[in-house]
Tab-separated table of N, CA and C in Angstrom:
chain	number	residue	atom	x	y	z
B	1	MET	N	-20.964	-1.310	-2.625
B	1	MET	CA	-19.632	-1.044	-3.139
B	1	MET	C	-19.288	-2.098	-4.181
B	2	SER	N	-18.844	-1.644	-5.318
B	2	SER	CA	-18.397	-2.554	-6.373
B	2	SER	C	-17.071	-3.181	-5.953
B	3	MET	N	-16.958	-4.468	-6.110
B	3	MET	CA	-15.731	-5.166	-5.718
B	3	MET	C	-14.583	-4.827	-6.674
B	4	VAL	N	-14.831	-4.921	-7.992
B	4	VAL	CA	-13.784	-4.650	-8.975
B	4	VAL	C	-13.777	-3.158	-9.298
B	5	VAL	N	-12.599	-2.542	-9.166
B	5	VAL	CA	-12.446	-1.113	-9.418
B	5	VAL	C	-11.801	-0.876	-10.778
B	6	TYR	N	-10.910	-1.786	-11.178
B	6	TYR	CA	-10.232	-1.651	-12.464
B	6	TYR	C	-9.934	-3.035	-13.022
B	7	GLN	N	-10.159	-3.179	-14.306
B	7	GLN	CA	-9.778	-4.398	-15.001
B	7	GLN	C	-9.312	-4.000	-16.382
B	8	GLY	N	-8.091	-4.398	-16.704
B	8	GLY	CA	-7.587	-4.036	-18.022
B	8	GLY	C	-6.102	-4.242	-18.146
B	9	SER	N	-5.594	-3.743	-19.250
B	9	SER	CA	-4.187	-3.921	-19.585
B	9	SER	C	-3.392	-2.699	-19.145
B	10	ILE	N	-2.277	-2.941	-18.473
B	10	ILE	CA	-1.379	-1.861	-18.064
B	10	ILE	C	-0.383	-1.586	-19.184
B	11	ASN	N	0.097	-2.640	-19.768
B	11	ASN	CA	0.956	-2.544	-20.949
B	11	ASN	C	0.633	-3.775	-21.789
B	12	GLU	N	1.345	-3.999	-22.821
B	12	GLU	CA	0.992	-5.108	-23.715
B	12	GLU	C	1.110	-6.483	-23.061
B	13	ASN	N	1.831	-6.579	-21.936
B	13	ASN	CA	2.045	-7.878	-21.304
B	13	ASN	C	1.200	-8.123	-20.061
B	14	GLU	N	0.765	-7.077	-19.401
B	14	GLU	CA	0.130	-7.225	-18.095
B	14	GLU	C	-1.359	-6.884	-18.140
B	15	ASP	N	-2.188	-7.877	-17.892
B	15	ASP	CA	-3.631	-7.707	-17.787
B	15	ASP	C	-3.989	-7.913	-16.320
B	16	ILE	N	-4.425	-6.866	-15.635
B	16	ILE	CA	-4.646	-6.983	-14.196
B	16	ILE	C	-6.067	-6.601	-13.787
B	17	THR	N	-6.416	-7.051	-12.591
B	17	THR	CA	-7.664	-6.688	-11.941
B	17	THR	C	-7.316	-6.051	-10.604
B	18	ILE	N	-7.944	-4.923	-10.303
B	18	ILE	CA	-7.785	-4.264	-9.008
B	18	ILE	C	-9.153	-4.274	-8.351
B	19	ARG	N	-9.204	-4.831	-7.133
B	19	ARG	CA	-10.495	-4.947	-6.454
B	19	ARG	C	-10.333	-4.854	-4.942
B	20	TYR	N	-11.471	-4.679	-4.289
B	20	TYR	CA	-11.507	-4.679	-2.832
B	20	TYR	C	-11.267	-6.095	-2.321
B	21	PRO	N	-10.716	-6.219	-1.113
B	21	PRO	CA	-10.486	-7.548	-0.543
B	21	PRO	C	-11.792	-8.159	-0.030
B	22	ARG	N	-11.755	-9.456	0.154
B	22	ARG	CA	-12.848	-10.178	0.803
B	22	ARG	C	-12.225	-11.222	1.719
B	23	SER	N	-13.001	-11.755	2.625
B	23	SER	CA	-12.455	-12.675	3.627
B	23	SER	C	-11.808	-13.906	2.998
B	24	GLU	N	-12.286	-14.316	1.833
B	24	GLU	CA	-11.721	-15.499	1.158
B	24	GLU	C	-10.296	-15.251	0.651
B	25	ASP	N	-9.838	-14.012	0.656
B	25	ASP	CA	-8.495	-13.685	0.189
B	25	ASP	C	-7.413	-13.994	1.231
B	26	LEU	N	-7.808	-14.436	2.422
B	26	LEU	CA	-6.853	-14.650	3.503
B	26	LEU	C	-5.648	-15.510	3.108
B	27	PRO	N	-5.828	-16.684	2.477
B	27	PRO	CA	-4.637	-17.487	2.137
B	27	PRO	C	-3.667	-16.758	1.204
B	28	GLU	N	-4.187	-16.056	0.200
B	28	GLU	CA	-3.331	-15.328	-0.728
B	28	GLU	C	-2.627	-14.164	-0.029
B	29	LEU	N	-3.355	-13.461	0.847
B	29	LEU	CA	-2.756	-12.343	1.573
B	29	LEU	C	-1.632	-12.818	2.489
B	30	LEU	N	-1.843	-13.938	3.163
B	30	LEU	CA	-0.827	-14.475	4.060
B	30	LEU	C	0.426	-14.890	3.284
B	31	GLU	N	0.234	-15.585	2.186
B	31	GLU	CA	1.370	-15.997	1.348
B	31	GLU	C	2.104	-14.764	0.816
B	32	TYR	N	1.340	-13.769	0.366
B	32	TYR	CA	1.906	-12.546	-0.214
B	32	TYR	C	2.765	-11.787	0.804
B	33	ILE	N	2.217	-11.525	2.001
B	33	ILE	CA	2.959	-10.721	2.977
B	33	ILE	C	4.207	-11.449	3.452
B	34	ASN	N	4.135	-12.760	3.594
B	34	ASN	CA	5.323	-13.495	4.039
B	34	ASN	C	6.396	-13.553	2.961
B	35	LYS	N	5.992	-13.640	1.699
B	35	LYS	CA	6.961	-13.595	0.601
B	35	LYS	C	7.644	-12.218	0.583
B	36	LEU	N	6.859	-11.166	0.750
B	36	LEU	CA	7.399	-9.806	0.775
B	36	LEU	C	8.361	-9.621	1.957
B	37	SER	N	7.977	-10.141	3.118
B	37	SER	CA	8.818	-10.029	4.308
B	37	SER	C	10.148	-10.744	4.110
B	38	ARG	N	10.115	-11.928	3.518
B	38	ARG	CA	11.357	-12.680	3.264
B	38	ARG	C	12.282	-11.937	2.294
B	39	GLU	N	11.691	-11.163	1.391
B	39	GLU	CA	12.476	-10.396	0.422
B	39	GLU	C	13.277	-9.279	1.092
B	40	LYS	N	12.796	-8.819	2.240
B	40	LYS	CA	13.433	-7.717	2.986
B	40	LYS	C	13.585	-6.484	2.100
B	41	THR	N	12.509	-6.161	1.417
B	41	THR	CA	12.495	-4.987	0.558
B	41	THR	C	12.146	-3.760	1.387
B	42	PHE	N	11.687	-2.710	0.773
B	42	PHE	CA	11.400	-1.457	1.458
B	42	PHE	C	10.028	-1.491	2.126
B	43	THR	N	9.852	-2.381	3.106
B	43	THR	CA	8.614	-2.465	3.885
B	43	THR	C	8.982	-2.574	5.361
B	44	PRO	N	8.024	-2.351	6.256
B	44	PRO	CA	8.310	-2.529	7.684
B	44	PRO	C	8.629	-3.986	8.046
B	45	PHE	N	8.214	-4.937	7.214
B	45	PHE	CA	8.476	-6.344	7.481
B	45	PHE	C	9.826	-6.743	6.898
B	46	GLN	N	10.718	-7.198	7.744
B	46	GLN	CA	12.081	-7.506	7.329
B	46	GLN	C	12.464	-8.931	7.732
B	47	GLY	N	11.676	-9.895	7.255
B	47	GLY	CA	11.987	-11.297	7.504
B	47	GLY	C	11.080	-11.973	8.504
B	48	GLU	N	10.241	-11.221	9.199
B	48	GLU	CA	9.319	-11.823	10.151
B	48	GLU	C	8.316	-12.722	9.424
B	49	GLU	N	7.869	-13.757	10.096
B	49	GLU	CA	6.834	-14.642	9.548
B	49	GLU	C	5.509	-14.244	10.188
B	50	ILE	N	4.562	-13.813	9.366
B	50	ILE	CA	3.240	-13.428	9.842
B	50	ILE	C	2.405	-14.706	9.962
B	51	THR	N	1.713	-14.859	11.094
B	51	THR	CA	0.896	-16.059	11.299
B	51	THR	C	-0.478	-15.876	10.648
B	52	GLN	N	-1.163	-16.977	10.444
B	52	GLN	CA	-2.516	-16.906	9.885
B	52	GLN	C	-3.426	-16.111	10.818
B	53	GLU	N	-3.261	-16.289	12.114
B	53	GLU	CA	-4.075	-15.561	13.089
B	53	GLU	C	-3.845	-14.053	12.983
B	54	GLN	N	-2.588	-13.642	12.857
B	54	GLN	CA	-2.276	-12.213	12.721
B	54	GLN	C	-2.883	-11.640	11.438
B	55	GLU	N	-2.748	-12.373	10.334
B	55	GLU	CA	-3.250	-11.874	9.054
B	55	GLU	C	-4.777	-11.854	9.039
B	56	GLU	N	-5.389	-12.838	9.677
B	56	GLU	CA	-6.855	-12.874	9.756
B	56	GLU	C	-7.382	-11.679	10.554
B	57	LYS	N	-6.718	-11.350	11.651
B	57	LYS	CA	-7.097	-10.187	12.463
B	57	LYS	C	-6.943	-8.901	11.643
B	58	TYR	N	-5.812	-8.793	10.926
B	58	TYR	CA	-5.564	-7.632	10.068
B	58	TYR	C	-6.658	-7.495	9.005
B	59	LEU	N	-6.984	-8.583	8.326
B	59	LEU	CA	-7.986	-8.541	7.255
B	59	LEU	C	-9.359	-8.184	7.797
B	60	LYS	N	-9.769	-8.782	8.914
B	60	LYS	CA	-11.073	-8.452	9.515
B	60	LYS	C	-11.149	-6.972	9.864
B	61	ASN	N	-10.062	-6.446	10.421
B	61	ASN	CA	-10.005	-5.028	10.768
B	61	ASN	C	-10.109	-4.156	9.517
B	62	GLN	N	-9.403	-4.538	8.454
B	62	GLN	CA	-9.468	-3.787	7.197
B	62	GLN	C	-10.882	-3.794	6.623
B	63	LEU	N	-11.508	-4.949	6.598
B	63	LEU	CA	-12.874	-5.053	6.055
B	63	LEU	C	-13.848	-4.205	6.869
B	64	ARG	N	-13.693	-4.198	8.189
B	64	ARG	CA	-14.540	-3.377	9.064
B	64	ARG	C	-14.308	-1.886	8.780
B	65	ASN	N	-13.044	-1.494	8.614
B	65	ASN	CA	-12.729	-0.088	8.337
B	65	ASN	C	-13.217	0.357	6.959
B	66	ILE	N	-13.161	-0.529	5.974
B	66	ILE	CA	-13.693	-0.207	4.643
B	66	ILE	C	-15.193	0.029	4.746
B	67	GLU	N	-15.881	-0.867	5.432
B	67	GLU	CA	-17.336	-0.752	5.610
B	67	GLU	C	-17.700	0.539	6.351
B	68	GLY	N	-16.871	0.928	7.328
B	68	GLY	CA	-17.132	2.125	8.129
B	68	GLY	C	-16.594	3.410	7.529
B	69	LYS	N	-16.152	3.359	6.270
B	69	LYS	CA	-15.614	4.527	5.566
B	69	LYS	C	-14.432	5.158	6.308
B	70	LYS	N	-13.583	4.288	6.860
B	70	LYS	CA	-12.367	4.716	7.544
B	70	LYS	C	-11.122	4.338	6.744
B	71	SER	N	-11.325	3.534	5.688
B	71	SER	CA	-10.168	3.049	4.966
B	71	SER	C	-10.563	2.530	3.597
B	72	ILE	N	-9.581	2.552	2.708
B	72	ILE	CA	-9.691	1.929	1.379
B	72	ILE	C	-8.541	0.937	1.304
B	73	MET	N	-8.827	-0.256	0.844
B	73	MET	CA	-7.780	-1.249	0.605
B	73	MET	C	-8.102	-1.914	-0.716
B	74	LEU	N	-7.133	-1.943	-1.603
B	74	LEU	CA	-7.323	-2.580	-2.903
B	74	LEU	C	-6.214	-3.596	-3.144
B	75	LEU	N	-6.596	-4.684	-3.800
B	75	LEU	CA	-5.660	-5.744	-4.149
B	75	LEU	C	-5.526	-5.800	-5.664
B	76	ALA	N	-4.317	-6.040	-6.144
B	76	ALA	CA	-4.066	-6.191	-7.583
B	76	ALA	C	-3.786	-7.662	-7.865
B	77	PHE	N	-4.412	-8.173	-8.923
B	77	PHE	CA	-4.263	-9.570	-9.313
B	77	PHE	C	-3.847	-9.676	-10.769
B	78	ASP	N	-2.986	-10.637	-11.044
B	78	ASP	CA	-2.692	-11.099	-12.395
B	78	ASP	C	-3.380	-12.449	-12.480
B	79	LYS	N	-4.503	-12.494	-13.179
B	79	LYS	CA	-5.400	-13.653	-13.156
B	79	LYS	C	-5.805	-13.907	-11.706
B	80	ASP	N	-5.473	-15.070	-11.132
B	80	ASP	CA	-5.836	-15.352	-9.736
B	80	ASP	C	-4.692	-15.120	-8.763
B	81	LYS	N	-3.571	-14.585	-9.241
B	81	LYS	CA	-2.394	-14.396	-8.395
B	81	LYS	C	-2.364	-12.984	-7.814
B	82	LEU	N	-2.320	-12.888	-6.487
B	82	LEU	CA	-2.209	-11.599	-5.810
B	82	LEU	C	-0.810	-11.038	-6.055
B	83	ILE	N	-0.747	-9.835	-6.638
B	83	ILE	CA	0.551	-9.241	-6.981
B	83	ILE	C	0.787	-7.882	-6.323
B	84	GLY	N	-0.244	-7.311	-5.696
B	84	GLY	CA	-0.066	-6.003	-5.085
B	84	GLY	C	-1.168	-5.675	-4.108
B	85	ASN	N	-0.872	-4.706	-3.248
B	85	ASN	CA	-1.801	-4.297	-2.207
B	85	ASN	C	-1.551	-2.814	-1.950
B	86	ALA	N	-2.615	-2.043	-1.865
B	86	ALA	CA	-2.467	-0.618	-1.545
B	86	ALA	C	-3.644	-0.186	-0.693
B	87	GLY	N	-3.401	0.810	0.142
B	87	GLY	CA	-4.481	1.283	0.989
B	87	GLY	C	-4.241	2.675	1.523
B	88	ILE	N	-5.332	3.268	1.974
B	88	ILE	CA	-5.305	4.558	2.664
B	88	ILE	C	-6.217	4.406	3.867
B	89	HIS	N	-5.659	4.667	5.045
B	89	HIS	CA	-6.411	4.509	6.291
B	89	HIS	C	-6.476	5.845	7.026
B	90	LEU	N	-7.701	6.282	7.330
B	90	LEU	CA	-7.875	7.538	8.062
B	90	LEU	C	-7.433	7.392	9.511
B	91	LYS	N	-6.785	8.433	10.015
B	91	LYS	CA	-6.407	8.464	11.423
B	91	LYS	C	-7.647	8.774	12.260
B	92	ASP	N	-7.500	8.766	13.576
B	92	ASP	CA	-8.627	9.004	14.488
B	92	ASP	C	-8.575	10.416	15.071
B	93	GLY	N	-9.678	10.776	15.716
B	93	GLY	CA	-9.747	12.004	16.502
B	93	GLY	C	-9.472	13.259	15.710
B	94	ILE	N	-8.572	14.082	16.250
B	94	ILE	CA	-8.287	15.383	15.641
B	94	ILE	C	-7.560	15.273	14.309
B	95	GLU	N	-7.131	14.052	13.955
B	95	GLU	CA	-6.463	13.827	12.669
B	95	GLU	C	-7.316	12.981	11.727
B	96	ASN	N	-8.627	12.938	11.955
B	96	ASN	CA	-9.487	12.060	11.139
B	96	ASN	C	-9.646	12.519	9.695
B	97	HIS	N	-9.015	13.606	9.318
B	97	HIS	CA	-9.010	14.088	7.934
B	97	HIS	C	-7.716	13.696	7.211
B	98	VAL	N	-6.814	12.996	7.920
B	98	VAL	CA	-5.516	12.591	7.374
B	98	VAL	C	-5.527	11.084	7.127
B	99	GLY	N	-5.225	10.709	5.897
B	99	GLY	CA	-5.149	9.296	5.543
B	99	GLY	C	-3.710	8.876	5.329
B	100	THR	N	-3.355	7.716	5.858
B	100	THR	CA	-2.009	7.178	5.683
B	100	THR	C	-2.013	6.193	4.519
B	101	PHE	N	-1.115	6.415	3.581
B	101	PHE	CA	-1.017	5.626	2.348
B	101	PHE	C	0.067	4.565	2.469
B	102	GLY	N	-0.210	3.399	1.927
B	102	GLY	CA	0.784	2.339	1.849
B	102	GLY	C	0.572	1.516	0.591
B	103	ILE	N	1.653	0.986	0.027
B	103	ILE	CA	1.560	0.178	-1.187
B	103	ILE	C	2.706	-0.820	-1.219
B	104	THR	N	2.418	-2.017	-1.715
B	104	THR	CA	3.451	-3.020	-1.972
B	104	THR	C	3.133	-3.700	-3.299
B	105	LEU	N	4.179	-4.245	-3.916
B	105	LEU	CA	4.023	-4.921	-5.201
B	105	LEU	C	5.041	-6.057	-5.274
B	106	SER	N	4.617	-7.199	-5.769
B	106	SER	CA	5.522	-8.339	-5.944
B	106	SER	C	6.688	-7.951	-6.833
B	107	ILE	N	7.847	-8.478	-6.507
B	107	ILE	CA	9.089	-8.091	-7.184
B	107	ILE	C	9.023	-8.256	-8.697
B	108	GLU	N	8.393	-9.321	-9.163
B	108	GLU	CA	8.375	-9.579	-10.607
B	108	GLU	C	7.411	-8.657	-11.367
B	109	TYR	N	6.649	-7.840	-10.647
B	109	TYR	CA	5.695	-6.927	-11.291
B	109	TYR	C	6.092	-5.459	-11.141
B	110	ARG	N	7.245	-5.214	-10.558
B	110	ARG	CA	7.694	-3.829	-10.371
B	110	ARG	C	8.250	-3.249	-11.673
B	111	ASN	N	8.214	-1.940	-11.767
B	111	ASN	CA	8.756	-1.189	-12.914
B	111	ASN	C	8.044	-1.517	-14.223
B	112	LYS	N	6.738	-1.796	-14.126
B	112	LYS	CA	5.943	-2.091	-15.318
B	112	LYS	C	4.712	-1.193	-15.409
B	113	GLY	N	4.607	-0.211	-14.503
B	113	GLY	CA	3.453	0.682	-14.509
B	113	GLY	C	2.305	0.212	-13.635
B	114	ILE	N	2.407	-0.983	-13.079
B	114	ILE	CA	1.318	-1.539	-12.265
B	114	ILE	C	1.214	-0.806	-10.932
B	115	GLY	N	2.360	-0.518	-10.307
B	115	GLY	CA	2.352	0.208	-9.042
B	115	GLY	C	1.728	1.583	-9.188
B	116	LYS	N	2.047	2.262	-10.277
B	116	LYS	CA	1.467	3.589	-10.529
B	116	LYS	C	-0.047	3.481	-10.684
B	117	LYS	N	-0.509	2.499	-11.450
B	117	LYS	CA	-1.945	2.319	-11.649
B	117	LYS	C	-2.636	1.983	-10.333
B	118	LEU	N	-2.029	1.109	-9.534
B	118	LEU	CA	-2.597	0.731	-8.245
B	118	LEU	C	-2.655	1.940	-7.309
B	119	ALA	N	-1.583	2.726	-7.266
B	119	ALA	CA	-1.552	3.918	-6.420
B	119	ALA	C	-2.615	4.931	-6.850
B	120	GLU	N	-2.687	5.215	-8.150
B	120	GLU	CA	-3.698	6.160	-8.650
B	120	GLU	C	-5.112	5.672	-8.327
B	121	THR	N	-5.330	4.389	-8.473
B	121	THR	CA	-6.664	3.821	-8.244
B	121	THR	C	-7.063	3.928	-6.779
B	122	VAL	N	-6.153	3.599	-5.868
B	122	VAL	CA	-6.502	3.683	-4.450
B	122	VAL	C	-6.689	5.140	-4.018
B	123	ILE	N	-5.885	6.053	-4.546
B	123	ILE	CA	-6.054	7.474	-4.215
B	123	ILE	C	-7.402	7.980	-4.710
B	124	ASN	N	-7.769	7.645	-5.946
B	124	ASN	CA	-9.061	8.079	-6.491
B	124	ASN	C	-10.230	7.490	-5.706
B	125	GLU	N	-10.129	6.227	-5.327
B	125	GLU	CA	-11.179	5.591	-4.513
B	125	GLU	C	-11.307	6.293	-3.167
B	126	ALA	N	-10.168	6.610	-2.556
B	126	ALA	CA	-10.191	7.277	-1.254
B	126	ALA	C	-10.830	8.658	-1.351
B	127	ILE	N	-10.480	9.410	-2.379
B	127	ILE	CA	-11.069	10.741	-2.561
B	127	ILE	C	-12.580	10.632	-2.729
B	128	GLU	N	-13.019	9.619	-3.467
B	128	GLU	CA	-14.446	9.427	-3.723
B	128	GLU	C	-15.204	8.856	-2.520
B	129	LYS	N	-14.591	7.929	-1.776
B	129	LYS	CA	-15.328	7.168	-0.760
B	129	LYS	C	-15.075	7.583	0.688
B	130	LEU	N	-14.037	8.396	0.930
B	130	LEU	CA	-13.737	8.833	2.299
B	130	LEU	C	-14.001	10.326	2.395
B	131	PRO	N	-15.227	10.703	2.769
B	131	PRO	CA	-15.610	12.119	2.716
B	131	PRO	C	-14.784	13.051	3.602
B	132	ASP	N	-14.196	12.540	4.674
B	132	ASP	CA	-13.413	13.390	5.577
B	132	ASP	C	-11.975	13.615	5.102
B	133	LEU	N	-11.538	12.891	4.088
B	133	LEU	CA	-10.141	12.931	3.658
B	133	LEU	C	-9.750	14.289	3.077
B	134	LYS	N	-8.702	14.885	3.653
B	134	LYS	CA	-8.176	16.165	3.169
B	134	LYS	C	-6.684	16.086	2.844
B	135	ILE	N	-5.962	15.180	3.528
B	135	ILE	CA	-4.516	15.036	3.362
B	135	ILE	C	-4.190	13.545	3.315
B	136	ILE	N	-3.308	13.166	2.388
B	136	ILE	CA	-2.792	11.796	2.368
B	136	ILE	C	-1.305	11.892	2.662
B	137	ASN	N	-0.855	11.140	3.672
B	137	ASN	CA	0.567	11.156	3.967
B	137	ASN	C	1.144	9.745	3.878
B	138	LEU	N	2.465	9.687	3.810
B	138	LEU	CA	3.167	8.415	3.739
B	138	LEU	C	4.574	8.618	4.233
B	139	TRP	N	5.256	7.518	4.497
B	139	TRP	CA	6.694	7.581	4.752
B	139	TRP	C	7.362	6.565	3.841
B	140	VAL	N	8.615	6.859	3.512
B	140	VAL	CA	9.342	6.037	2.547
B	140	VAL	C	10.818	5.982	2.934
B	141	PHE	N	11.448	4.845	2.644
B	141	PHE	CA	12.885	4.672	2.870
B	141	PHE	C	13.638	5.615	1.925
B	142	GLU	N	14.626	6.342	2.434
B	142	GLU	CA	15.376	7.276	1.572
B	142	GLU	C	16.033	6.566	0.393
B	143	LYS	N	16.365	5.290	0.529
B	143	LYS	CA	17.024	4.552	-0.558
B	143	LYS	C	16.042	4.043	-1.607
B	144	ASN	N	14.746	4.191	-1.356
B	144	ASN	CA	13.737	3.723	-2.314
B	144	ASN	C	13.434	4.848	-3.314
B	145	THR	N	14.416	5.126	-4.157
B	145	THR	CA	14.326	6.258	-5.088
B	145	THR	C	13.232	6.052	-6.148
B	146	VAL	N	12.949	4.815	-6.508
B	146	VAL	CA	11.880	4.544	-7.479
B	146	VAL	C	10.536	4.974	-6.887
B	147	ALA	N	10.284	4.604	-5.634
B	147	ALA	CA	9.032	4.990	-4.983
B	147	ALA	C	8.945	6.503	-4.785
B	148	ILE	N	10.031	7.112	-4.367
B	148	ILE	CA	10.036	8.564	-4.157
B	148	ILE	C	9.691	9.282	-5.461
B	149	SER	N	10.247	8.829	-6.554
B	149	SER	CA	9.953	9.421	-7.860
B	149	SER	C	8.478	9.251	-8.219
B	150	LEU	N	7.928	8.063	-7.980
B	150	LEU	CA	6.504	7.818	-8.251
B	150	LEU	C	5.632	8.731	-7.396
B	151	TYR	N	5.922	8.795	-6.103
B	151	TYR	CA	5.114	9.635	-5.216
B	151	TYR	C	5.158	11.091	-5.648
B	152	ASP	N	6.322	11.544	-6.073
B	152	ASP	CA	6.466	12.910	-6.568
B	152	ASP	C	5.577	13.135	-7.795
B	153	LYS	N	5.583	12.184	-8.729
B	153	LYS	CA	4.742	12.293	-9.942
B	153	LYS	C	3.255	12.284	-9.601
B	154	LEU	N	2.899	11.580	-8.518
B	154	LEU	CA	1.493	11.519	-8.107
B	154	LEU	C	1.040	12.792	-7.386
B	155	GLY	N	1.980	13.639	-6.991
B	155	GLY	CA	1.624	14.890	-6.325
B	155	GLY	C	2.005	14.967	-4.855
B	156	PHE	N	2.696	13.965	-4.343
B	156	PHE	CA	3.167	14.020	-2.962
B	156	PHE	C	4.404	14.909	-2.893
B	157	ARG	N	4.560	15.618	-1.768
B	157	ARG	CA	5.719	16.471	-1.557
B	157	ARG	C	6.339	16.144	-0.202
B	158	GLU	N	7.661	16.138	-0.175
B	158	GLU	CA	8.356	15.882	1.085
B	158	GLU	C	8.087	17.025	2.052
B	159	TYR	N	7.747	16.678	3.300
B	159	TYR	CA	7.552	17.708	4.318
B	159	TYR	C	8.462	17.493	5.525
B	160	GLY	N	9.216	16.418	5.511
B	160	GLY	CA	10.140	16.205	6.620
B	160	GLY	C	10.863	14.882	6.482
B	161	ARG	N	11.852	14.728	7.330
B	161	ARG	CA	12.556	13.455	7.363
B	161	ARG	C	13.089	13.226	8.761
B	162	LEU	N	13.061	11.978	9.134
B	162	LEU	CA	13.615	11.558	10.409
B	162	LEU	C	14.989	10.984	10.101
B	163	HIS	N	16.006	11.766	10.415
B	163	HIS	CA	17.378	11.373	10.124
B	163	HIS	C	17.703	10.060	10.838
B	164	GLU	N	18.170	9.075	10.064
B	164	GLU	CA	18.512	7.745	10.565
B	164	GLU	C	17.332	7.080	11.273
B	165	GLY	N	16.117	7.325	10.778
B	165	GLY	CA	14.909	6.800	11.404
B	165	GLY	C	14.588	5.353	11.072
B	166	ILE	N	15.321	4.741	10.152
B	166	ILE	CA	15.070	3.357	9.749
B	166	ILE	C	16.375	2.572	9.796
B	167	LEU	N	16.322	1.400	10.400
B	167	LEU	CA	17.449	0.477	10.346
B	167	LEU	C	17.161	-0.494	9.209
B	168	TYR	N	17.925	-0.381	8.139
B	168	TYR	CA	17.707	-1.187	6.936
B	168	TYR	C	19.028	-1.817	6.509
B	169	ASN	N	19.056	-3.129	6.441
B	169	ASN	CA	20.286	-3.864	6.093
B	169	ASN	C	21.468	-3.430	6.954
B	170	ASN	N	21.234	-3.362	8.260
B	170	ASN	CA	22.266	-3.002	9.245
B	170	ASN	C	22.842	-1.603	9.055
B	171	GLU	N	22.066	-0.713	8.448
B	171	GLU	CA	22.493	0.673	8.236
B	171	GLU	C	21.333	1.594	8.592
B	172	TYR	N	21.620	2.681	9.296
B	172	TYR	CA	20.584	3.661	9.607
B	172	TYR	C	20.421	4.613	8.427
B	173	ILE	N	19.187	4.697	7.923
B	173	ILE	CA	18.892	5.591	6.803
B	173	ILE	C	17.709	6.484	7.177
B	174	ASP	N	17.517	7.545	6.400
B	174	ASP	CA	16.434	8.485	6.686
B	174	ASP	C	15.066	7.915	6.326
B	175	ARG	N	14.095	8.302	7.132
B	175	ARG	CA	12.685	8.021	6.863
B	175	ARG	C	12.111	9.334	6.332
B	176	ILE	N	11.695	9.335	5.057
B	176	ILE	CA	11.182	10.543	4.418
B	176	ILE	C	9.663	10.577	4.546
B	177	GLU	N	9.142	11.705	4.999
B	177	GLU	CA	7.702	11.920	5.157
B	177	GLU	C	7.224	12.757	3.977
B	178	MET	N	6.120	12.305	3.343
B	178	MET	CA	5.561	13.010	2.191
B	178	MET	C	4.060	13.167	2.375
B	179	ALA	N	3.479	14.185	1.751
B	179	ALA	CA	2.035	14.413	1.838
B	179	ALA	C	1.480	14.959	0.539
B	180	MET	N	0.200	14.682	0.338
B	180	MET	CA	-0.577	15.195	-0.794
B	180	MET	C	-1.837	15.833	-0.185
B	181	TYR	N	-2.163	17.031	-0.649
B	181	TYR	CA	-3.359	17.720	-0.170
B	181	TYR	C	-4.479	17.557	-1.185
B	182	ILE	N	-5.643	17.176	-0.695
B	182	ILE	CA	-6.817	16.958	-1.547
B	182	ILE	C	-7.561	18.276	-1.670
B	183	LYS	N	-7.872	18.656	-2.892
B	183	LYS	CA	-8.557	19.937	-3.122
B	183	LYS	C	-10.030	19.812	-2.853
């Protein structure tokens, strides 16, 4: 497997590299997830501090799943700085044809086309490298209209919502479920 999947310019200001993770990325991944958690943005992490042990376990599991063709995980870098993370992980058993999609991006790199490029790249890698993949699904905060618009442009369609399924900033909001079918 080639480590680097994409290297180039997204716009005139942003030159990025998108690649698979490696065990040496642990310090950057830990710093990244904790910064994202402190931001309390549209992620499941809302201020919790992830320990090095937790992140190391997560990374080892991801690397094992990538090797076993159960998952794709890609990291986006601006030079040596980790700025984004995206992945698709296949479910088990009777749902092993369904991949769950997730993506995050550092606040200072949002709304510049990088998230779209990262999402397209991980989806294309998953289609190519996960032979069982037939459906990609995700969930999104109803208030994350930028993400919903991006997912719609990528081909995801809403198939349901859990009314008041997320407690976000002391308010119950809908959790929107979306899916993309692979031809």
